[in-house]
Amino acid sequence: MSNHLFPEGFIWGTATSSQQIEGAVNQDGRGESIWDRFASKPGNISDGSRPDVACDHYNRWPEDIQQMQWLGLDAYRFSIAWPRIFPQGRGQVNSAGLDFYERLVDGLLAAGIEPYPTLYHWDLPQRLQDEGGWANRSIVNAYADYAEAVTRRLGDRVSRWVTHNEPWCIACLGHEEGHHAPGHKDPAEALAVAHHILLSHGRAVPVIRREAKNAEVGIVQIHCPAYPATNSADDQDAARWFDGGFNRWFMDPVFKGSYPADAVADRIAAGHLSSSEMPFVQDGDLGIISAPLDFLGLNYYSRNVMKVDENGRRVAVKVVPREELTDMDWEVYPEGFLRSLMTVHQDYSPPKIYITENGAAYDYPIGANGRIADTKRITYLREHLLALHQAIQSGVPVQGYFAWSQMDNFEWALGYEKKFGLYAVDTETQNRTAKDSAYWYRDVVAANAVDDSDSSPSQGESCEPEA
Ligand code: FCB
C-alpha cells in the first residue's frame, strides 16, 4: 500500500445542483422551470417521478451542511435556481429567492465551507422557454441580468463563480437528442443553443467580475475522451468526429475564440449548417466568448469507444461486459480521466482546473447492520483520484476535486433510480444515511491523500455522522 498525498491546500468538496435536490418548487415565489414542465409529461422521466420534492434541501439545508462538515469538506458546489430569482425569467427580482441562497451561503461560511455556486445548471424559467429559450438570442441579455442580480447580492461573500454547467448537455441532450428538457430533436437548433449559451457565459464574465469582490470566474465543461474501436481509418475518424462535436465544439470557442474547422465541416456534411458562415454567429461574439477565465471546471465520468457500424453510422460501443458498467451503463475507465486532463492541459492550458464532478451510480441497499457497503463506488473514486494524482504529478494544475454527489438525487430523465450520492436519501422520510463511501471520502479529505489499497474505510466507534 502506498499513500498518494495531494498538494497542500488542495480543495476537497462535493457537488449538487438546484433542480436535483431542492424540491420546494412552489415555495417562496419560485417560478416554473423547464424541468418541472418536462417531468410533468408522462414518459419523459423513466421512473415516472418528479422533482417537486427531491431531497427537500430547500428546507433541510442546515442538516446537509452538518453532513458536509462531518465529511470535513473545504468547499461545496451547488447551483442557483434562476426561477427562484426571476420567476418570470426577467423583470422583477424575487428577493425571497435571493434570501434563500444568502442563508445557504452564510451557513456554509459559518461551517468553514467555501461556496462554489453555478449560475446555470439546467433549470431555465419556463417563461423564457416559451419565448424560444436558448434558441432565442435575446436570452443572452436576460442571463446577464440574472448573473448581475445574483452576484450583486452574494458577491461580497462568494468569490468563485461558475457561469454554466456542461453546455454540451444543454444543447445536445435538450435540443438534439430530446432526452432532457425542453425535449427538442433539432440538431440545427442545438447549434444555435450552444452558441447562445457560450455567448451568455462570455457576457456574464465581466458582470461577475464587477459585482463580486475578488471574483474568480470559470465555466464547467464535461469532457469525454474518444477512442477508436479499431485502428481502421473509419473508426479513427469516428473518434475524431465525436471529440469534435462533444469536446472541442465547446472548448475551442472559450479558449481559442473559434469553432473547430473539422467539426464545422462535419455539421455542413450532415446538413445541420448550410455553410461555415453560421447564421447565429455575429461579429464580435467569439471575442466575448473567449474572455480570459480564472479556472476551468472539468467534469469526468467515462470515455466513449467509437466505430463505424455496418450501416456506415458512427456509433459508441461497449467494450467491457455489462456487469462491469455502472448503473448509467458507463464504463469505469480512470485512464480516460488522465487522458482528458492531459489533453485539456496541452490544448487549452487553463490557468487552473477544478474537477467539479466525478462519481458513479450504484444502488446498494441498507444492510441489516444499518450500513450501506457501496464498495464499487469507493473503488471508482479511489481509482479516479489516483489518476488525478498522476495528472497533478505531471504538471496539470488541478487545485480541487468535487465528488458527485453529496447525496442521492433527481437524476434528470432517469429519476431517482440512479444513485450517485455519498449519502443515501430515503425519498419517503427524507432521512439521510452516510454510505461507506462517505466514511471513506472523509478519511481521504482528512489525510489529503488517497491510498492505493482496497482497505475499507475507518468507521471509528460510531456509524452515524454527528447530527
Ligand atoms: C452530469 C450533470 C449532473 C449529474 C451527473 C451524473 O452530467 O452535470 O447534474 O446529472 O452528470
PDB file of C-alpha atoms in Angstrom, residues 155-292:
ATOM      1  CA  GLY A 155     -20.607  38.902  -4.335  1.00  0.00           C
ATOM      2  CA  ASP A 156     -19.385  40.300  -1.013  1.00  0.00           C
ATOM      3  CA  ARG A 157     -19.168  36.741   0.372  1.00  0.00           C
ATOM      4  CA  VAL A 158     -18.704  34.462  -2.605  1.00  0.00           C
ATOM      5  CA  SER A 159     -15.682  34.700  -4.836  1.00  0.00           C
ATOM      6  CA  ARG A 160     -15.686  31.524  -7.027  1.00  0.00           C
ATOM      7  CA  TRP A 161     -18.349  31.643  -9.686  1.00  0.00           C
ATOM      8  CA  VAL A 162     -19.286  29.199 -12.405  1.00  0.00           C
ATOM      9  CA  THR A 163     -21.405  30.511 -15.268  1.00  0.00           C
ATOM     10  CA  HIS A 164     -22.711  27.302 -16.851  1.00  0.00           C
ATOM     11  CA  ASN A 165     -22.709  23.586 -16.208  1.00  0.00           C
ATOM     12  CA  GLU A 166     -21.962  21.397 -19.240  1.00  0.00           C
ATOM     13  CA  PRO A 167     -23.111  23.367 -22.294  1.00  0.00           C
ATOM     14  CA  TRP A 168     -22.939  20.137 -24.345  1.00  0.00           C
ATOM     15  CA  CYS A 169     -25.708  18.562 -22.269  1.00  0.00           C
ATOM     16  CA  ILE A 170     -27.935  21.631 -22.523  1.00  0.00           C
ATOM     17  CA  ALA A 171     -27.512  21.912 -26.278  1.00  0.00           C
ATOM     18  CA  CYS A 172     -27.438  18.257 -27.295  1.00  0.00           C
ATOM     19  CA  LEU A 173     -29.386  16.282 -24.693  1.00  0.00           C
ATOM     20  CA  GLY A 174     -32.012  19.029 -24.543  1.00  0.00           C
ATOM     21  CA  HIS A 175     -32.261  20.123 -28.185  1.00  0.00           C
ATOM     22  CA  GLU A 176     -30.771  17.433 -30.427  1.00  0.00           C
ATOM     23  CA  GLU A 177     -31.458  14.090 -28.736  1.00  0.00           C
ATOM     24  CA  GLY A 178     -34.501  15.321 -26.793  1.00  0.00           C
ATOM     25  CA  HIS A 179     -33.863  13.248 -23.649  1.00  0.00           C
ATOM     26  CA  HIS A 180     -33.617  16.360 -21.495  1.00  0.00           C
ATOM     27  CA  ALA A 181     -35.806  19.444 -21.139  1.00  0.00           C
ATOM     28  CA  PRO A 182     -37.084  21.057 -23.253  1.00  0.00           C
ATOM     29  CA  GLY A 183     -37.118  17.774 -25.232  1.00  0.00           C
ATOM     30  CA  HIS A 184     -36.416  19.090 -28.723  1.00  0.00           C
ATOM     31  CA  LYS A 185     -34.916  16.962 -31.506  1.00  0.00           C
ATOM     32  CA  ASP A 186     -33.482  19.572 -33.828  1.00  0.00           C
ATOM     33  CA  PRO A 187     -29.719  19.395 -34.488  1.00  0.00           C
ATOM     34  CA  ALA A 188     -29.662  22.778 -36.231  1.00  0.00           C
ATOM     35  CA  GLU A 189     -31.396  24.410 -33.267  1.00  0.00           C
ATOM     36  CA  ALA A 190     -28.920  22.733 -30.914  1.00  0.00           C
ATOM     37  CA  LEU A 191     -26.048  24.584 -32.635  1.00  0.00           C
ATOM     38  CA  ALA A 192     -27.724  27.962 -32.095  1.00  0.00           C
ATOM     39  CA  VAL A 193     -28.460  26.992 -28.498  1.00  0.00           C
ATOM     40  CA  ALA A 194     -24.810  26.054 -27.932  1.00  0.00           C
ATOM     41  CA  HIS A 195     -23.703  29.406 -29.312  1.00  0.00           C
ATOM     42  CA  HIS A 196     -26.111  31.437 -27.190  1.00  0.00           C
ATOM     43  CA  ILE A 197     -25.082  29.577 -24.043  1.00  0.00           C
ATOM     44  CA  LEU A 198     -21.414  30.269 -24.735  1.00  0.00           C
ATOM     45  CA  LEU A 199     -22.199  33.885 -25.590  1.00  0.00           C
ATOM     46  CA  SER A 200     -24.157  34.334 -22.365  1.00  0.00           C
ATOM     47  CA  HIS A 201     -21.175  32.892 -20.499  1.00  0.00           C
ATOM     48  CA  GLY A 202     -18.852  35.447 -22.098  1.00  0.00           C
ATOM     49  CA  ARG A 203     -21.296  38.288 -21.416  1.00  0.00           C
ATOM     50  CA  ALA A 204     -21.567  37.326 -17.749  1.00  0.00           C
ATOM     51  CA  VAL A 205     -17.811  37.140 -17.083  1.00  0.00           C
ATOM     52  CA  PRO A 206     -17.229  40.932 -16.800  1.00  0.00           C
ATOM     53  CA  VAL A 207     -20.542  41.362 -14.949  1.00  0.00           C
ATOM     54  CA  ILE A 208     -19.467  38.866 -12.290  1.00  0.00           C
ATOM     55  CA  ARG A 209     -16.009  40.427 -12.004  1.00  0.00           C
ATOM     56  CA  ARG A 210     -17.612  43.838 -11.490  1.00  0.00           C
ATOM     57  CA  GLU A 211     -20.116  42.730  -8.862  1.00  0.00           C
ATOM     58  CA  ALA A 212     -18.162  40.145  -6.846  1.00  0.00           C
ATOM     59  CA  LYS A 213     -15.167  41.017  -4.730  1.00  0.00           C
ATOM     60  CA  ASN A 214     -12.000  39.133  -5.778  1.00  0.00           C
ATOM     61  CA  ALA A 215     -14.107  37.107  -8.153  1.00  0.00           C
ATOM     62  CA  GLU A 216     -12.671  34.060  -9.827  1.00  0.00           C
ATOM     63  CA  VAL A 217     -14.805  33.048 -12.774  1.00  0.00           C
ATOM     64  CA  GLY A 218     -14.960  29.840 -14.748  1.00  0.00           C
ATOM     65  CA  ILE A 219     -17.174  27.553 -16.783  1.00  0.00           C
ATOM     66  CA  VAL A 220     -17.830  23.843 -16.227  1.00  0.00           C
ATOM     67  CA  GLN A 221     -17.374  21.526 -19.198  1.00  0.00           C
ATOM     68  CA  ILE A 222     -17.915  17.807 -19.366  1.00  0.00           C
ATOM     69  CA  HIS A 223     -15.030  16.032 -21.098  1.00  0.00           C
ATOM     70  CA  CYS A 224     -15.294  12.573 -22.607  1.00  0.00           C
ATOM     71  CA  PRO A 225     -12.208  11.274 -24.409  1.00  0.00           C
ATOM     72  CA  ALA A 226     -12.907   9.320 -27.587  1.00  0.00           C
ATOM     73  CA  TYR A 227     -11.076   6.113 -28.537  1.00  0.00           C
ATOM     74  CA  PRO A 228     -11.356   4.273 -31.861  1.00  0.00           C
ATOM     75  CA  ALA A 229     -12.683   0.701 -31.519  1.00  0.00           C
ATOM     76  CA  THR A 230     -10.028  -0.498 -34.008  1.00  0.00           C
ATOM     77  CA  ASN A 231      -7.127   1.080 -35.867  1.00  0.00           C
ATOM     78  CA  SER A 232      -9.163   1.349 -39.061  1.00  0.00           C
ATOM     79  CA  ALA A 233      -9.269   4.787 -40.666  1.00  0.00           C
ATOM     80  CA  ASP A 234     -13.063   4.774 -40.324  1.00  0.00           C
ATOM     81  CA  ASP A 235     -13.041   4.110 -36.595  1.00  0.00           C
ATOM     82  CA  GLN A 236     -10.321   6.677 -36.044  1.00  0.00           C
ATOM     83  CA  ASP A 237     -12.397   9.202 -37.921  1.00  0.00           C
ATOM     84  CA  ALA A 238     -15.444   8.300 -35.804  1.00  0.00           C
ATOM     85  CA  ALA A 239     -13.400   9.077 -32.678  1.00  0.00           C
ATOM     86  CA  ARG A 240     -12.279  12.401 -34.189  1.00  0.00           C
ATOM     87  CA  TRP A 241     -15.898  13.194 -35.077  1.00  0.00           C
ATOM     88  CA  PHE A 242     -17.145  12.506 -31.550  1.00  0.00           C
ATOM     89  CA  ASP A 243     -14.344  14.532 -29.986  1.00  0.00           C
ATOM     90  CA  GLY A 244     -15.116  17.435 -32.319  1.00  0.00           C
ATOM     91  CA  GLY A 245     -18.819  17.602 -31.522  1.00  0.00           C
ATOM     92  CA  PHE A 246     -18.693  16.731 -27.836  1.00  0.00           C
ATOM     93  CA  ASN A 247     -15.477  18.254 -26.522  1.00  0.00           C
ATOM     94  CA  ARG A 248     -13.882  20.716 -28.947  1.00  0.00           C
ATOM     95  CA  TRP A 249     -17.120  22.389 -30.086  1.00  0.00           C
ATOM     96  CA  PHE A 250     -17.492  23.719 -26.546  1.00  0.00           C
ATOM     97  CA  MET A 251     -13.848  24.182 -25.516  1.00  0.00           C
ATOM     98  CA  ASP A 252     -12.384  25.837 -28.633  1.00  0.00           C
ATOM     99  CA  PRO A 253     -14.685  28.909 -28.621  1.00  0.00           C
ATOM    100  CA  VAL A 254     -13.981  29.525 -24.915  1.00  0.00           C
ATOM    101  CA  PHE A 255     -10.214  29.026 -25.023  1.00  0.00           C
ATOM    102  CA  LYS A 256      -9.315  29.737 -28.664  1.00  0.00           C
ATOM    103  CA  GLY A 257     -12.080  32.043 -29.858  1.00  0.00           C
ATOM    104  CA  SER A 258     -13.072  29.822 -32.800  1.00  0.00           C
ATOM    105  CA  TYR A 259     -15.137  26.777 -33.666  1.00  0.00           C
ATOM    106  CA  PRO A 260     -13.143  23.680 -34.728  1.00  0.00           C
ATOM    107  CA  ALA A 261     -12.994  23.655 -38.549  1.00  0.00           C
ATOM    108  CA  ASP A 262     -13.253  19.859 -38.941  1.00  0.00           C
ATOM    109  CA  ALA A 263     -16.355  19.731 -36.722  1.00  0.00           C
ATOM    110  CA  VAL A 264     -17.917  22.638 -38.646  1.00  0.00           C
ATOM    111  CA  ALA A 265     -17.318  20.645 -41.844  1.00  0.00           C
ATOM    112  CA  ASP A 266     -18.960  17.580 -40.225  1.00  0.00           C
ATOM    113  CA  ARG A 267     -22.070  19.641 -39.494  1.00  0.00           C
ATOM    114  CA  ILE A 268     -22.210  21.041 -43.006  1.00  0.00           C
ATOM    115  CA  ALA A 269     -21.905  17.491 -44.361  1.00  0.00           C
ATOM    116  CA  ALA A 270     -24.765  16.370 -42.093  1.00  0.00           C
ATOM    117  CA  GLY A 271     -26.947  19.257 -43.296  1.00  0.00           C
ATOM    118  CA  HIS A 272     -27.142  20.910 -39.868  1.00  0.00           C
ATOM    119  CA  LEU A 273     -25.351  24.008 -41.123  1.00  0.00           C
ATOM    120  CA  SER A 274     -25.575  25.439 -44.617  1.00  0.00           C
ATOM    121  CA  SER A 275     -22.071  26.907 -44.636  1.00  0.00           C
ATOM    122  CA  SER A 276     -19.224  27.834 -42.329  1.00  0.00           C
ATOM    123  CA  GLU A 277     -20.869  31.254 -42.025  1.00  0.00           C
ATOM    124  CA  MET A 278     -23.024  30.208 -39.122  1.00  0.00           C
ATOM    125  CA  PRO A 279     -26.168  32.348 -39.125  1.00  0.00           C
ATOM    126  CA  PHE A 280     -26.315  32.667 -35.345  1.00  0.00           C
ATOM    127  CA  VAL A 281     -22.724  33.958 -35.006  1.00  0.00           C
ATOM    128  CA  GLN A 282     -22.422  37.741 -35.112  1.00  0.00           C
ATOM    129  CA  ASP A 283     -19.304  39.896 -35.364  1.00  0.00           C
ATOM    130  CA  GLY A 284     -17.561  40.114 -32.036  1.00  0.00           C
ATOM    131  CA  ASP A 285     -19.296  37.106 -30.461  1.00  0.00           C
ATOM    132  CA  LEU A 286     -16.229  34.891 -30.365  1.00  0.00           C
ATOM    133  CA  GLY A 287     -14.182  37.648 -28.740  1.00  0.00           C
ATOM    134  CA  ILE A 288     -16.805  37.883 -25.985  1.00  0.00           C
ATOM    135  CA  ILE A 289     -16.968  34.102 -25.581  1.00  0.00           C
ATOM    136  CA  SER A 290     -13.187  33.800 -25.206  1.00  0.00           C
ATOM    137  CA  ALA A 291     -12.873  36.270 -22.312  1.00  0.00           C
ATOM    138  CA  PRO A 292      -9.930  35.051 -20.181  1.00  0.00           C
TER     139      PRO A 292
END
